[in-house]
Structures are given as structure tokens and as C-alpha cells.
Amino acid sequence: MRIGIPDQAPDGISPDVTAFLKAPQMLINGQSVGGEGGSFDVFNPADGSVLAQVPSGSEADVDRAVLAAKAAMAGAWGGMSGAERTRLMLKLADLIEENGEELAQLETLENGKSIMLSRLVEVASSAEYLRYMAGWATKIRGETFDVSISVPPGTRYTAYTRKEPVGVVAAITPWNFPLNMCVWKVAPALAAGCTVVLKPAEETPLTSLRFAELAREAGFPDGVVNVITGDGATGAALVRHPGVDKITFTGSTEVGKKIGTQAMQTVKPVTLELGGKAPMVFFDDMDLNLLGPATGIGMFFNSGQTCCAGARIYVQKGIYEEAVATLKAITSSLAIGEGMNPANQINPVVSAKHFDHVNRMITQGIADGATPLLDIAAPKQGYYVAPQLFADARSDTAIMQDEVFGPVATITPFETEEEAIAMANDTRYGLGASLWTRDINRVMKLVPQVQAGTVWVNSHNIPDQNMPFGGFKQSGIGREHGTGALDNYLETKSVCVAYT
Ligand code: NAP
Ligand code: MG
């Protein structure tokens, strides 16, 4: 079913969604399979009900998927031209849009997020991302080099590089943008000519499973795209499989460190997109009209469950009182409720476990001396957390240093630019940051001082397929998007030709 109008509630759950939920299956070697490890429940965070039972991928399932991916590299897929890969990827993008409303509803049901975000971000931008990456499949190129090798005397040399697909990619994704994260990994891998085994988060496997069906329908040869569902143990089995040539992971820093350590046992290339604790720095001269988007998009986009969420707000003294009053007013006005109603701006967090985590962080923040500024009620059934702003938080406490990953932010005053930069950088993370000011000279002076993979100016939390995305410090290794994303999936081979 074609994607619905972003700000209109669906007219009930689509019958296609209901049918899909009856028996979602993994995709291994072009076959829909149930898996050998039993099954697990996927829940609807809006009310805690069970949505579907999904296969628990076993070590044997992982093995079959990796072997299928290897065989596809050596078979039909490995022999395809870039143009043929482009065509298949464009077909898949079309199928995502054609089945857009079904995918969007599935995403809202499993993740809890607004149907508007599901339609615009998960579905529409995933289709665009596939199209963007499809274009790169025909533009892979090496270089030629003049070399100065002089032995044996009289021999001449020319060197050039070939860019070759790295091989079988293990892709492991988190629950906060399930379809988006799937496509951010699968699309550049396919453009580069790799094959993929994807393991989505156990909370949100449904759209990745539906994506796999659509990949098969698009005509990708068997084994090119495989999706295995399961928990962290399934992910770990994939990471340690000797047939995997490359690992790409998005998730927490804690799990990223484990995966990186495991990858080094066999010196596998690894890309890690990890956690964040992004600062938003509001200077005296900022346009205060921007506090609306700063709150809705910067702080509380996806109910604060974004790796770049503006979780630490720093406000210059001259506007502190006014900015805090405005942020409180805007936050208090946000509608809280289920994602299927696009009027709701704060939706349930993803799971019971995450609900407990966010609430624990709030309680700990108060115990550590921070002052909650709001007292907002949230619906009792489902995993709803009311948005909260904290003043007086100490920089060495958990609420300032650790990811809450929910609708919670701290607000701290500062006086000078030097103070603001020191505060902004006072974290082990370095994924995103933003500076809010009308002074271009200040922007150009301060941007180089901010330790973050992306620095937004007068905006926050908005990625683009052509703009490198990734982390400084413990927020990760490597960059996604743009040509950098392609490089993650290519090996460079130098060829040195002697002639006389
Ligand atoms: P997570 O707990 O790290 O899990 C991420 C994925 O890794 C899941 O599929 C998980 O499986 C799997 N996994 C867990 N243990 C594993 C192991 N030992 N070996 C292999 N795989 C394993 O993260 P999450 O809670 O899903 O997502 C939230 C985190 O993601 C936050 O820290 C957020 O900042 C980060 N994130 C970062 C970015 C970015 O681009 N930098 C983007 C989005 C999210 P199960 O969950 O099924 O156990
Ligand atoms: Mg998890």
C-alpha cells in the first residue's frame, strides 16, 4: 500500500500488516525460514501487548546465512556489473515506497514512534537513501600512480588501484531507527558489490524482515541479502563467524567495544556507530524563535531516542531565564500518546526494559542533586515517559555523562565561549553537537574546537545521505553516508605492472 499522508492517522491497521504479523520469517539464501532456535515475542510499546512471534536465529542459522552470502559473492552477484546492481537497488527503493504504508505501520507498532516519523524518516528517507547509494554502484573507481621503482635496471612500472568488494558483511542494528539503520548498512554494502547478513535488534525486527521479503521480490539473487533475527547471542555468533569479512555495527558503546574486541581476533575491518550525549549551546545572540525546532527536533525527536539527541543544553547567562521559561513552556505543550496518532509528539519508549532504564536515570539524577523543572503526567498503560528538563545537574553525575535515550535533557548556564566549549566537550562521547548564534565569526572560530563528528549550526539532529556521519571519541570508528560509506565496504588493491 502506498505511503499515507504524513500527518494523517491511518484508517485502522492495514490488512497486509495483520497478515504479516501472523508469521514473520527470516530470509536465508533466498528462502523464508522459521529458524532452529525457537521464537521470541515482539511487543507493542503503546500498550505492552505481544505483536508477533519472531524466529530466534541459532548458530546453525547464522552459519547457513554466512555460507549463502559467501556463495552469492562467488556466484551470480559477484559477476554483476555496477549498472545491474543499480537497477536492483532502484527496484527495491520503489518496492519500499509501494509498500510504504505497511512498513510505516509496522515500524510504529514495533517501535512506538509517531506514524509521521515512520512515514517520513523510516520509509521515505530509506527509499531515498537506497537511490542515492544505487548511484554509487556505477561510480566505483581506483587511481593510477607514477611509481619510481628502478630495479631491475631498464624495467618500467605503472601502478593502479582496484576497489574490490570486501565480501560478506555482518550488519548489526539498534532499535531506535530500525528500517533506516538497516538501509544505512545494506545499501552501501550492495552498491559496493558485497553481500549482507543483517541482525536487527530483538525489540524491532519486523521492518527488517519485511525489507528482506522486498529484496527477494526486487530480484536480488539468493544469498545477497539475508536477515537473521535473535538477541545479542545471535549477533555475537555472527560477529565471530569466520566467513564474515566485515562488521558494521550501530548501537551502544558498551556492545560496540565487545564487537570491536572480537573483530580484532581475526583482524576484521569494523565500522562502529555508537552512543552520544550531544551538547546544544545557546548563545546570547541566538534567534529565540529557533527554540521550537531546537526542542522538537534537537532534543525530543523520536522521544529523545536518537544517538545525537541534544541531551545537554548550555545557555549563555544573558538569555538563561527567558530560554529556560520558553523550553519549559514548549516541552509542557508536547502531546503525549500513541504513535498511530500523528498529533502526538512524545510517544512511548521502545520497551519495558528501556522504560525502566529511563526512569532509573531520572531518579538517579534527582538523587545526585539535579532539580526537575517539570511535572508532566504520562499515560499509565504502555511505556510512556513524560518529558523532563533538569537544572543544577553536576557535570560528573550520570544524568550529564551517560545516555538516557529518552525525553530528558539538562540545562546549564555559562558565561564565556571558553566555558561553553569546555562544558560541551566534557564527555566521553563525540557524535553530534550544535552551536546556536547569529555570529558567523564565532561559528568559524568555535567549530574547530568542538569534539564531535557532526556540528550543526542553528539546527540539530538532521543527517543527510551525502554528509559524513559518525563519531569522535567513544562515539565510534568510521563514517557512514557519502563516499565514505562506500569505502567501508571496499578493499583497495594496488596492482604494480612491470614492462620494458
Ligand atoms: P545495543 O544494546 O548496543 O544493541 C545493538 C545491537 O547489537 C542489537 O541488535 C543487539 O541485539 C546487538 N547485540 C547485543 N549484544 C551483542 C553482542 N555481544 N554481539 C553482537 N551483537 C550484539 O543498542 P540498542 O539498545 O539496540 O540501541 C541504542 C544504542 O544505539 C544507543 O547507545 C544509541 O546511542 C546507539 N545508536 C547509535 C547510532 C549512531 O549512528 N551512532 C544510531 C542509533 C543508535 P539485541 O538487542 O537483540 O540483544
Ligand atoms: Mg538490545
XYZ file of C-alpha atoms and ligand atoms in Angstrom:
549
model
C 0.000 0.000 0.000
C 1.343 3.462 -0.956
C 2.661 5.562 1.879
C -0.049 7.531 3.689
C -0.230 11.289 4.174
C 2.346 12.020 6.891
C 0.120 13.915 9.330
C -2.999 11.788 8.928
C -3.810 8.880 11.213
C -4.145 5.550 9.405
C -7.646 4.324 8.853
C -7.052 1.268 11.058
C -4.205 -1.238 10.799
C -3.692 -2.357 7.210
C -4.819 -5.978 6.493
C -1.350 -6.579 4.965
C 0.219 -5.715 8.315
C -2.129 -8.022 10.193
C -1.310 -10.837 7.755
C 2.439 -10.232 8.027
C 2.340 -10.276 11.824
C 0.959 -13.836 11.819
C 4.266 -15.457 10.839
C 7.247 -13.195 10.171
C 10.153 -15.269 8.853
C 13.889 -14.868 8.441
C 15.457 -14.776 4.984
C 18.381 -17.139 4.445
C 19.678 -17.919 0.957
C 16.514 -16.580 -0.659
C 14.246 -18.808 1.463
C 11.794 -17.684 4.146
C 12.651 -19.792 7.154
C 11.461 -20.179 10.709
C 14.807 -20.750 12.367
C 16.058 -23.567 14.528
C 16.235 -21.787 17.885
C 12.520 -21.386 18.662
C 10.959 -17.947 18.717
C 10.627 -14.798 20.805
C 7.925 -12.178 21.313
C 7.892 -8.691 19.826
C 5.859 -6.174 21.850
C 3.852 -3.069 21.051
C 5.246 -0.340 23.339
C 1.995 1.620 23.148
C 0.203 -0.956 25.312
C 2.666 -3.745 26.118
C 0.760 -6.335 24.069
C 2.500 -9.067 22.045
C 2.570 -8.120 18.359
C 4.241 -11.142 16.819
C 6.451 -14.151 17.385
C 9.726 -13.976 15.530
C 12.294 -16.744 14.903
C 15.270 -16.972 17.239
C 18.205 -17.435 14.899
C 20.573 -20.173 16.049
C 24.290 -20.569 15.422
C 23.395 -23.017 12.624
C 21.086 -20.404 11.030
C 23.901 -17.850 11.187
C 26.250 -20.373 9.586
C 23.839 -21.082 6.725
C 23.314 -17.378 6.090
C 27.031 -16.594 6.031
C 27.743 -19.528 3.707
C 24.898 -18.397 1.410
C 26.313 -14.872 1.385
C 29.744 -16.251 0.514
C 28.337 -18.392 -2.276
C 26.480 -15.386 -3.711
C 29.742 -13.408 -3.784
C 31.338 -16.202 -5.764
C 28.248 -16.667 -7.958
C 25.717 -14.556 -9.806
C 26.050 -11.452 -7.660
C 29.849 -11.321 -7.822
C 29.655 -11.319 -11.616
C 27.116 -8.495 -11.917
C 28.037 -5.082 -13.254
C 27.544 -1.913 -11.244
C 24.681 -0.961 -13.556
C 22.870 -4.216 -12.797
C 23.293 -3.626 -9.075
C 21.944 -0.094 -9.508
C 18.829 -1.406 -11.247
C 18.089 -3.908 -8.485
C 18.586 -1.295 -5.786
C 16.281 1.174 -7.553
C 13.662 -1.548 -7.854
C 13.953 -2.213 -4.113
C 13.557 1.517 -3.381
C 10.363 1.534 -5.466
C 9.042 -1.510 -3.611
C 9.715 0.185 -0.274
C 7.600 3.120 -1.374
C 4.888 0.917 -2.866
C 4.672 -0.945 0.452
C 5.356 2.231 2.386
C 2.244 2.439 4.500
C 2.555 -1.176 5.596
C 6.218 -0.642 6.551
C 5.392 2.598 8.380
C 2.629 0.948 10.391
C 4.870 -1.999 11.247
C 7.534 0.434 12.449
C 5.153 2.366 14.629
C 3.700 -0.837 16.045
C 7.062 -2.379 16.992
C 8.963 0.777 17.986
C 6.221 3.068 19.276
C 7.294 6.097 17.248
C 4.980 8.533 15.517
C 3.496 7.259 12.261
C 4.607 10.587 10.811
C 8.262 9.753 11.595
C 7.762 6.220 10.332
C 6.447 7.506 7.019
C 8.896 10.358 6.511
C 12.081 9.021 8.068
C 11.911 5.247 8.203
C 10.203 4.740 4.852
C 10.617 7.783 2.594
C 14.194 8.587 3.564
C 15.173 4.903 3.426
C 13.928 4.729 -0.171
C 15.882 7.896 -0.981
C 18.968 6.512 0.722
C 18.791 3.380 -1.428
C 18.511 5.522 -4.559
C 21.439 7.688 -3.510
C 23.622 4.634 -2.853
C 22.385 2.909 -6.034
C 24.006 5.736 -7.975
C 27.418 4.979 -6.486
C 27.399 1.388 -7.768
C 28.427 2.629 -11.242
C 30.992 5.129 -9.957
C 33.479 2.934 -8.120
C 36.966 3.754 -9.296
C 40.641 3.438 -8.452
C 43.601 5.617 -9.369
C 46.775 5.281 -11.422
C 50.172 6.115 -9.957
C 53.544 7.067 -11.324
C 55.997 4.954 -9.371
C 59.771 5.322 -9.136
C 60.834 1.692 -8.804
C 64.219 1.296 -10.587
C 65.012 -2.404 -10.328
C 65.941 -4.374 -12.355
C 67.581 -1.595 -14.379
C 65.668 -0.805 -17.546
C 62.349 -2.061 -16.243
C 59.470 0.390 -16.063
C 56.397 0.187 -13.863
C 52.891 1.503 -13.753
C 50.706 1.076 -10.699
C 46.984 1.407 -10.275
C 44.411 0.594 -7.640
C 41.307 -1.517 -7.915
C 38.434 -1.133 -5.472
C 37.002 -4.534 -4.687
C 34.046 -5.515 -2.515
C 35.258 -6.603 0.909
C 32.964 -9.661 0.821
C 30.396 -10.881 3.336
C 29.174 -8.093 5.614
C 27.735 -8.713 9.071
C 25.412 -5.794 9.861
C 24.025 -5.350 13.375
C 21.489 -2.629 14.069
C 19.757 -0.954 17.048
C 16.077 -0.419 17.729
C 15.727 3.356 17.521
C 15.523 3.732 13.696
C 15.124 0.119 12.631
C 14.419 0.383 8.890
C 16.678 3.389 8.462
C 19.626 1.678 10.147
C 19.037 -1.451 8.072
C 19.216 0.599 4.867
C 22.158 2.732 6.049
C 24.141 -0.507 6.169
C 22.665 -2.709 3.455
C 22.528 -0.025 0.714
C 26.240 0.951 0.616
C 27.235 -2.703 1.037
C 25.167 -3.675 -2.028
C 26.408 -0.690 -4.027
C 29.970 -1.830 -3.316
C 29.108 -5.357 -4.508
C 29.118 -7.048 -1.090
C 26.578 -9.482 0.318
C 24.960 -8.999 3.714
C 23.755 -10.864 6.774
C 21.728 -8.433 8.884
C 20.805 -8.927 12.548
C 18.272 -6.301 13.690
C 17.602 -5.528 17.376
C 15.325 -8.011 19.112
C 12.844 -5.248 20.030
C 12.308 -4.189 16.403
C 12.969 -6.943 13.861
C 9.747 -6.628 11.847
C 10.558 -3.969 9.271
C 13.937 -5.595 8.552
C 12.150 -8.903 7.918
C 9.685 -7.195 5.588
C 12.630 -5.424 3.904
C 14.165 -8.858 3.259
C 10.974 -10.034 1.543
C 11.002 -6.944 -0.642
C 14.672 -7.537 -1.527
C 13.747 -11.001 -2.727
C 10.823 -9.579 -4.704
C 13.161 -6.994 -6.276
C 15.153 -9.873 -7.744
C 18.398 -9.903 -5.795
C 19.997 -13.328 -6.273
C 19.681 -15.787 -3.385
C 22.103 -15.159 -0.547
C 22.798 -11.484 -1.343
C 20.525 -10.172 1.426
C 19.970 -12.388 4.486
C 18.175 -11.323 7.660
C 18.549 -13.323 10.876
C 16.562 -12.399 13.965
C 17.520 -13.090 17.550
C 19.087 -11.441 20.571
C 22.653 -10.423 21.376
C 23.781 -14.074 21.304
C 22.715 -14.329 17.643
C 24.620 -11.100 16.951
C 27.683 -12.473 18.730
C 27.539 -15.709 16.680
C 27.500 -13.612 13.522
C 30.414 -11.434 14.638
C 32.651 -14.412 15.395
C 31.757 -16.401 12.264
C 34.979 -16.964 10.298
C 33.170 -16.461 6.972
C 32.350 -12.831 7.736
C 34.733 -10.346 6.076
C 33.490 -7.054 7.517
C 31.415 -5.970 10.512
C 29.288 -2.866 10.621
C 27.551 -2.102 13.897
C 25.286 0.632 15.212
C 24.339 0.519 18.849
C 25.650 1.215 22.312
C 29.279 1.955 23.082
C 29.298 -0.936 25.538
C 28.343 -3.546 22.904
C 30.481 -1.777 20.285
C 33.579 -2.315 22.420
C 32.817 -6.045 22.683
C 32.312 -6.316 18.932
C 35.492 -4.379 18.184
C 37.478 -6.633 20.520
C 36.025 -9.748 18.888
C 36.674 -8.384 15.385
C 40.340 -7.860 16.193
C 40.797 -11.573 16.974
C 40.710 -12.159 13.216
C 41.606 -8.559 12.221
C 38.301 -7.903 10.515
C 37.524 -4.349 9.438
C 34.831 -2.891 11.643
C 32.706 0.246 11.499
C 31.169 1.328 14.793
C 28.427 3.945 15.151
C 27.909 4.231 18.883
C 26.332 6.290 21.602
C 26.233 10.034 22.169
C 25.491 12.766 24.696
C 25.197 15.738 22.410
C 25.528 19.316 23.669
C 23.399 22.157 22.290
C 24.995 25.541 23.017
C 22.659 28.544 23.014
C 24.492 31.897 22.818
C 23.000 35.254 23.883
C 22.581 36.394 20.286
C 20.668 33.339 19.033
C 17.305 33.656 17.334
C 14.981 32.638 20.166
C 12.347 31.613 17.615
C 14.566 28.611 16.972
C 13.879 27.197 20.438
C 10.816 25.446 18.943
C 12.777 23.309 16.447
C 15.617 23.005 18.967
C 13.179 21.282 21.329
C 11.089 19.267 18.870
C 13.892 18.143 16.563
C 17.068 18.681 18.560
C 16.045 17.346 21.955
C 12.921 15.256 21.666
C 12.900 13.882 18.101
C 11.855 10.207 18.337
C 11.053 10.857 22.021
C 14.749 11.531 22.684
C 15.754 8.083 21.423
C 18.329 9.353 18.953
C 22.067 8.919 19.271
C 22.540 12.653 18.522
C 19.708 13.881 20.791
C 20.531 17.254 22.345
C 20.670 15.935 25.892
C 22.895 18.624 27.426
C 21.677 22.173 26.901
C 24.082 25.029 27.692
C 22.606 28.532 27.785
C 24.536 31.807 27.985
C 23.674 33.881 31.060
C 22.056 36.805 29.164
C 19.189 34.659 27.835
C 19.160 31.959 30.505
C 15.902 32.909 32.283
C 13.994 33.522 29.069
C 15.303 30.410 27.322
C 14.515 28.154 30.285
C 10.986 29.561 30.540
C 10.459 29.003 26.804
C 11.892 25.481 26.841
C 9.638 24.600 29.776
C 6.592 26.020 28.001
C 7.328 24.234 24.725
C 8.071 20.926 26.446
C 4.882 21.177 28.534
C 2.854 21.708 25.370
C 4.007 18.491 23.681
C 1.196 15.966 23.242
C 1.998 12.545 24.720
C 0.380 9.442 23.307
C 0.494 6.524 20.912
C 2.418 6.806 17.672
C -0.523 5.847 15.438
C -1.972 9.299 16.129
C 0.394 11.728 14.357
C -0.752 14.595 16.594
C 1.216 13.007 19.444
C 4.756 14.362 19.689
C 6.065 12.231 22.566
C 5.433 8.532 22.091
C 6.184 5.516 24.247
C 9.809 4.465 24.609
C 10.669 1.212 22.923
C 10.392 -1.429 25.648
C 9.668 -2.240 29.281
C 13.419 -2.629 29.832
C 14.159 0.760 28.329
C 11.262 2.345 30.246
C 12.924 1.137 33.461
C 16.297 2.474 32.327
C 14.960 5.962 31.546
C 13.072 6.139 34.835
C 16.146 4.936 36.747
C 18.212 7.698 35.137
C 15.614 10.305 36.170
C 15.550 9.022 39.776
C 19.345 8.923 39.868
C 19.530 12.475 38.509
C 17.362 13.715 41.369
C 19.367 11.694 43.913
C 22.542 13.298 42.523
C 21.166 16.784 43.182
C 19.618 17.833 39.868
C 16.357 19.813 40.020
C 13.476 18.578 37.833
C 11.751 21.579 36.253
C 8.578 19.895 35.048
C 5.809 17.772 36.489
C 4.014 16.284 33.499
C 1.749 13.252 33.656
C 2.187 10.418 31.167
C -0.342 7.723 30.220
C -0.109 4.777 32.628
C -0.595 1.890 30.220
C 2.287 1.368 27.780
C 5.894 2.557 28.106
C 5.302 6.304 28.321
C 7.827 8.607 29.961
C 6.842 12.251 30.476
C 9.468 14.686 29.152
C 11.701 16.201 31.816
C 14.207 19.066 31.987
C 16.782 19.266 34.755
C 18.603 22.291 36.203
C 21.544 22.179 38.652
C 22.938 18.902 37.294
C 26.599 18.368 38.213
C 28.849 17.584 35.268
C 30.285 14.470 36.909
C 26.905 12.775 37.507
C 25.190 10.099 35.428
C 22.483 12.418 34.085
C 25.244 14.531 32.450
C 27.591 11.722 31.397
C 25.506 8.679 30.438
C 22.902 8.157 27.745
C 19.322 8.481 28.969
C 17.993 7.916 25.436
C 14.587 9.292 26.336
C 12.781 12.657 26.554
C 15.143 14.102 29.165
C 17.679 16.952 28.991
C 19.782 19.018 31.388
C 20.073 22.816 31.214
C 23.247 24.525 32.445
C 24.212 28.226 32.318
C 27.581 29.519 31.068
C 29.219 32.918 30.649
C 32.070 32.771 28.147
C 32.768 30.953 24.884
C 35.711 29.172 26.516
C 33.459 27.899 29.282
C 30.835 26.738 26.763
C 33.346 24.745 24.719
C 34.888 23.153 27.801
C 31.418 22.114 29.012
C 30.340 20.863 25.581
C 33.457 18.682 25.315
C 33.205 17.346 28.875
C 32.025 13.859 27.815
C 33.490 10.589 26.601
C 31.193 10.804 23.583
C 31.626 12.891 20.431
C 28.848 12.169 17.956
C 26.911 15.410 17.472
C 26.833 18.967 18.823
C 25.253 22.272 17.898
C 26.022 25.979 18.209
C 23.147 28.460 18.126
C 24.207 32.038 17.311
C 23.855 34.753 14.655
C 27.606 35.495 14.741
C 29.364 33.835 11.792
C 32.783 34.796 13.166
C 32.020 32.986 16.401
C 30.834 29.953 14.423
C 34.006 29.768 12.342
C 36.180 30.193 15.443
C 34.390 27.634 17.612
C 33.504 24.818 15.189
C 37.106 23.502 15.111
C 37.117 23.387 18.918
C 34.049 21.142 19.231
C 34.900 17.446 19.578
C 32.099 15.869 17.553
C 31.644 14.086 14.228
C 28.873 16.495 13.247
C 28.482 20.104 14.365
C 25.195 21.698 13.400
C 24.777 25.468 13.447
C 21.314 26.812 14.296
C 19.908 23.323 13.830
C 20.477 19.898 15.350
C 19.956 16.202 14.740
C 19.456 16.299 10.974
C 21.575 13.889 8.918
C 21.862 13.747 5.133
C 22.847 10.880 2.869
C 25.679 12.963 1.353
C 27.041 14.282 4.673
C 29.526 12.047 6.542
C 28.088 10.809 9.839
C 29.943 9.186 12.722
C 31.665 9.739 15.998
C 34.749 11.242 17.604
C 35.992 9.715 20.880
C 33.866 6.811 22.184
C 31.044 7.519 19.725
C 32.575 5.282 17.124
C 35.023 4.420 14.395
C 34.401 5.280 10.744
C 31.799 7.309 8.884
C 28.551 6.387 7.182
C 26.888 8.234 4.252
C 28.515 9.724 1.173
C 31.514 8.092 -0.476
C 32.889 7.280 2.967
C 30.075 4.786 3.428
C 31.059 3.062 0.212
C 34.705 2.894 1.295
C 33.596 0.964 4.375
C 32.700 -1.914 2.066
C 35.614 -1.762 -0.395
C 39.151 -3.079 -0.206
C 41.923 -1.259 -2.058
C 44.157 -3.469 -4.164
C 47.366 -1.997 -5.615
C 48.398 -3.522 -8.922
C 52.001 -2.998 -9.999
C 52.774 -3.799 -13.658
C 56.364 -4.134 -14.873
C 57.238 -3.681 -18.538
C 60.295 -2.875 -20.569
P 22.682 -2.280 21.797
O 22.148 -2.834 23.020
O 24.135 -1.975 21.707
O 22.292 -3.313 20.644
C 22.555 -3.058 19.289
C 22.522 -4.365 18.529
O 23.590 -5.209 18.947
C 21.257 -5.157 18.754
O 20.903 -5.775 17.541
C 21.706 -6.164 19.792
O 20.922 -7.314 19.851
C 23.090 -6.485 19.311
N 23.980 -7.078 20.304
C 23.904 -7.028 21.650
N 24.960 -7.682 22.201
C 25.715 -8.144 21.179
C 26.933 -8.873 21.097
N 27.604 -9.254 22.174
N 27.423 -9.178 19.877
C 26.782 -8.774 18.763
N 25.627 -8.088 18.772
C 25.099 -7.768 19.973
O 21.959 -0.930 21.366
P 20.394 -0.632 21.346
O 19.943 -0.589 22.751
O 19.715 -1.519 20.392
O 20.356 0.841 20.692
C 20.598 2.012 21.397
C 22.052 2.434 21.284
O 22.396 2.618 19.905
C 22.336 3.757 21.932
O 23.547 3.680 22.645
C 22.490 4.723 20.743
O 23.262 5.845 21.017
C 23.095 3.845 19.725
N 22.871 4.369 18.358
C 23.907 4.936 17.685
C 23.727 5.448 16.423
C 24.862 6.076 15.654
O 24.743 6.213 14.453
N 25.979 6.403 16.273
C 22.477 5.390 15.814
C 21.425 4.806 16.525
C 21.640 4.292 17.794
P 19.656 -7.406 20.851
O 19.190 -6.051 21.165
O 18.700 -8.162 20.043
O 20.146 -8.103 22.067
Mg 19.163 -4.624 22.744
